[in-house]
């Protein structure tokens, strides 16, 4: 079905683009364009008629297979859906364009020609509104980028095809007229391609999501192929531009120019066909089934970020890249080698880039960039902890430090001792969550850790990974205090009780700093009265500072000290206990008392042990809340982390 939609979009775009090109080009050299009028009218009619095929195929892709697609169904679809309304608007413009081009067959008017041209540009622009641009969830600037991208791209394509047509049919035209047309078209093409580049970057920023998605998703791979076709277009355009600037005075090789332009047109048509397919498939940023096709990925954190030993393999590849880059520069600038620079410099530069890339390369798997099926929530972390206890403690230890009871006896296939990974160490952050998912599924790199694909289902494995992310923060979290930290520790989300069904999770509180308070006022560890007083002061301090307050208290804590409460308080306490660590203190899944300050973006930035009226903690909280409220809001996804 995607191919059918892509084919229809191609057949919609090509006639209208060529019609616009044949309207535009004669105006560049003050030609009346009479010989193109019948063709323009026919192309406009083709575009209008193909529009009905688009409606039918679109409905076919949306409605269930057992529902017949008849006139009544199509009418209902067109009138009652956003996509259908967009189709009606584009068809009205298409028939207006058709009428204007037909009128030009009988009326010679400068004003009519101008109006027809601009209606044609609008028509090619609105091709995008029956694709991703109609998505209400996109920012306005992205939707505008779609319109600009389509208008500039199809105007350029139509002009290029029209130029080739003009060159091959320009019998008897003086060379200077052909040269003038080529020069003026070249300027318009440069402006159009600049708009395409800027708007394309804006669209990719919203729809691709990340650089790895360029290879890990179908959308990204098609976009990469589109960029390769664009390189072919630019090389052909460069050849044409060089010819224009270097041609002998009074001469213009129309046949050669037309052939090179035809070659550029082939790449341009490939671009259009790929763009039609991209417009109807799931954008990379929303794709959940990711497939990484390479056995490696590039990562600073996993290579140079680990401070590799001097003259290690990483160093040698890096040194090689720098040396090759210097050689490439010398070949370009040294007078004796300048005759070879057009060939030698690109070749040596490519070798330098490859060498530098190898220095950043680390092992990767097909699921390296997989997205989790479980959001980063306290409930997920708690489930992951249970799976960790059942399957991992024997080797990794109950705190994940690689010191379990079986750790000292582990050996690989060669009989060499293997130390289980310390999951609290910084190296965990050098791996993607997809890498960890791969090892959980198929076994670790050492060959000693077994795969758990049969014991744990996909959701269970992602729960374990969410727990591993929490435990990897635990070492640094030991030193968390009332002094604000940089943004690195993301607060796990959790469900909140809200009878109004308005604020149903911690995530919904973002935009304003939040104080998350834990306390066991009935615990024998500590003075119950002091703890009750502490939570009262915490509540009043949060209220006075203008912060949200979420409380996870036992039944002994005063009712008036409570704020918003979680749906699963025990799960939240267990999850946050993973990062509620202190130096030289035995960790516990029960939090006697702790108060985490979460900034407006969702990062945990500070921690209070207790509150008292005479130790400055209320004033400190007020200062933190004011500071965090002034910081820019950063959107954090709980799905991809």
mmCIF file of N, CA, C and O in Angstrom, residues 3-4 28 41 105 222 244 277 289 352 388 483 529 583 592 594 618:
data_model
loop_
_atom_site.group_PDB
_atom_site.id
_atom_site.type_symbol
_atom_site.label_atom_id
_atom_site.label_comp_id
_atom_site.label_asym_id
_atom_site.label_seq_id
_atom_site.Cartn_x
_atom_site.Cartn_y
_atom_site.Cartn_z
ATOM 1 N N UNK A 3 3.707 1.607 -1.429
ATOM 2 C CA UNK A 3 4.200 1.806 -2.791
ATOM 3 C C UNK A 3 3.119 2.413 -3.681
ATOM 4 O O UNK A 3 3.415 3.260 -4.535
ATOM 5 N N UNK A 4 1.878 1.987 -3.496
ATOM 6 C CA UNK A 4 0.781 2.550 -4.289
ATOM 7 C C UNK A 4 0.624 4.040 -3.995
ATOM 8 O O UNK A 4 0.469 4.866 -4.913
ATOM 9 N N UNK A 28 11.840 33.920 -18.225
ATOM 10 C CA UNK A 28 13.219 34.316 -17.914
ATOM 11 C C UNK A 28 13.912 34.976 -19.095
ATOM 12 O O UNK A 28 14.890 35.705 -18.920
ATOM 13 N N UNK A 41 -1.377 22.854 -20.365
ATOM 14 C CA UNK A 41 -2.792 22.579 -20.104
ATOM 15 C C UNK A 41 -3.032 21.086 -19.902
ATOM 16 O O UNK A 41 -3.797 20.680 -19.009
ATOM 17 N N UNK A 105 -4.918 29.019 -23.533
ATOM 18 C CA UNK A 105 -4.942 28.543 -24.915
ATOM 19 C C UNK A 105 -5.685 29.504 -25.836
ATOM 20 O O UNK A 105 -5.454 29.516 -27.060
ATOM 21 N N UNK A 222 15.886 5.578 3.590
ATOM 22 C CA UNK A 222 15.387 6.201 2.364
ATOM 23 C C UNK A 222 15.849 7.657 2.265
ATOM 24 O O UNK A 222 16.173 8.142 1.174
ATOM 25 N N UNK A 244 28.984 27.214 -17.810
ATOM 26 C CA UNK A 244 28.441 28.549 -18.042
ATOM 27 C C UNK A 244 29.505 29.616 -17.816
ATOM 28 O O UNK A 244 29.617 30.586 -18.573
ATOM 29 N N UNK A 277 7.740 8.269 -1.411
ATOM 30 C CA UNK A 277 7.665 7.122 -0.495
ATOM 31 C C UNK A 277 7.862 7.573 0.955
ATOM 32 O O UNK A 277 7.134 7.145 1.863
ATOM 33 N N UNK A 289 10.555 -0.103 15.710
ATOM 34 C CA UNK A 289 11.300 -1.284 15.280
ATOM 35 C C UNK A 289 12.547 -0.819 14.539
ATOM 36 O O UNK A 289 12.503 -0.509 13.344
ATOM 37 N N UNK A 352 41.641 10.055 5.328
ATOM 38 C CA UNK A 352 41.778 10.685 6.650
ATOM 39 C C UNK A 352 40.483 10.562 7.444
ATOM 40 O O UNK A 352 40.498 10.233 8.641
ATOM 41 N N UNK A 388 16.189 -8.758 38.519
ATOM 42 C CA UNK A 388 17.620 -8.737 38.803
ATOM 43 C C UNK A 388 17.940 -9.652 39.982
ATOM 44 O O UNK A 388 18.925 -10.408 39.944
ATOM 45 N N UNK A 483 23.346 21.094 47.686
ATOM 46 C CA UNK A 483 23.991 21.898 46.652
ATOM 47 C C UNK A 483 23.521 21.422 45.279
ATOM 48 O O UNK A 483 23.517 20.222 45.006
ATOM 49 N N UNK A 529 8.595 12.462 66.539
ATOM 50 C CA UNK A 529 8.149 13.852 66.609
ATOM 51 C C UNK A 529 8.994 14.750 65.706
ATOM 52 O O UNK A 529 8.469 15.625 65.010
ATOM 53 N N UNK A 583 27.679 7.801 51.376
ATOM 54 C CA UNK A 583 28.977 7.153 51.594
ATOM 55 C C UNK A 583 29.008 6.405 52.931
ATOM 56 O O UNK A 583 28.558 6.917 53.963
ATOM 57 N N UNK A 592 14.015 6.146 55.140
ATOM 58 C CA UNK A 592 13.566 6.715 56.419
ATOM 59 C C UNK A 592 13.077 8.144 56.221
ATOM 60 O O UNK A 592 11.985 8.500 56.651
ATOM 61 N N UNK A 594 13.897 11.406 53.100
ATOM 62 C CA UNK A 594 14.693 12.044 52.050
ATOM 63 C C UNK A 594 13.769 12.918 51.226
ATOM 64 O O UNK A 594 12.584 12.606 51.052
ATOM 65 N N UNK A 618 14.525 25.560 54.679
ATOM 66 C CA UNK A 618 13.421 26.147 53.894
ATOM 67 C C UNK A 618 13.896 27.237 52.944
ATOM 68 O O UNK A 618 13.450 27.316 51.803
#
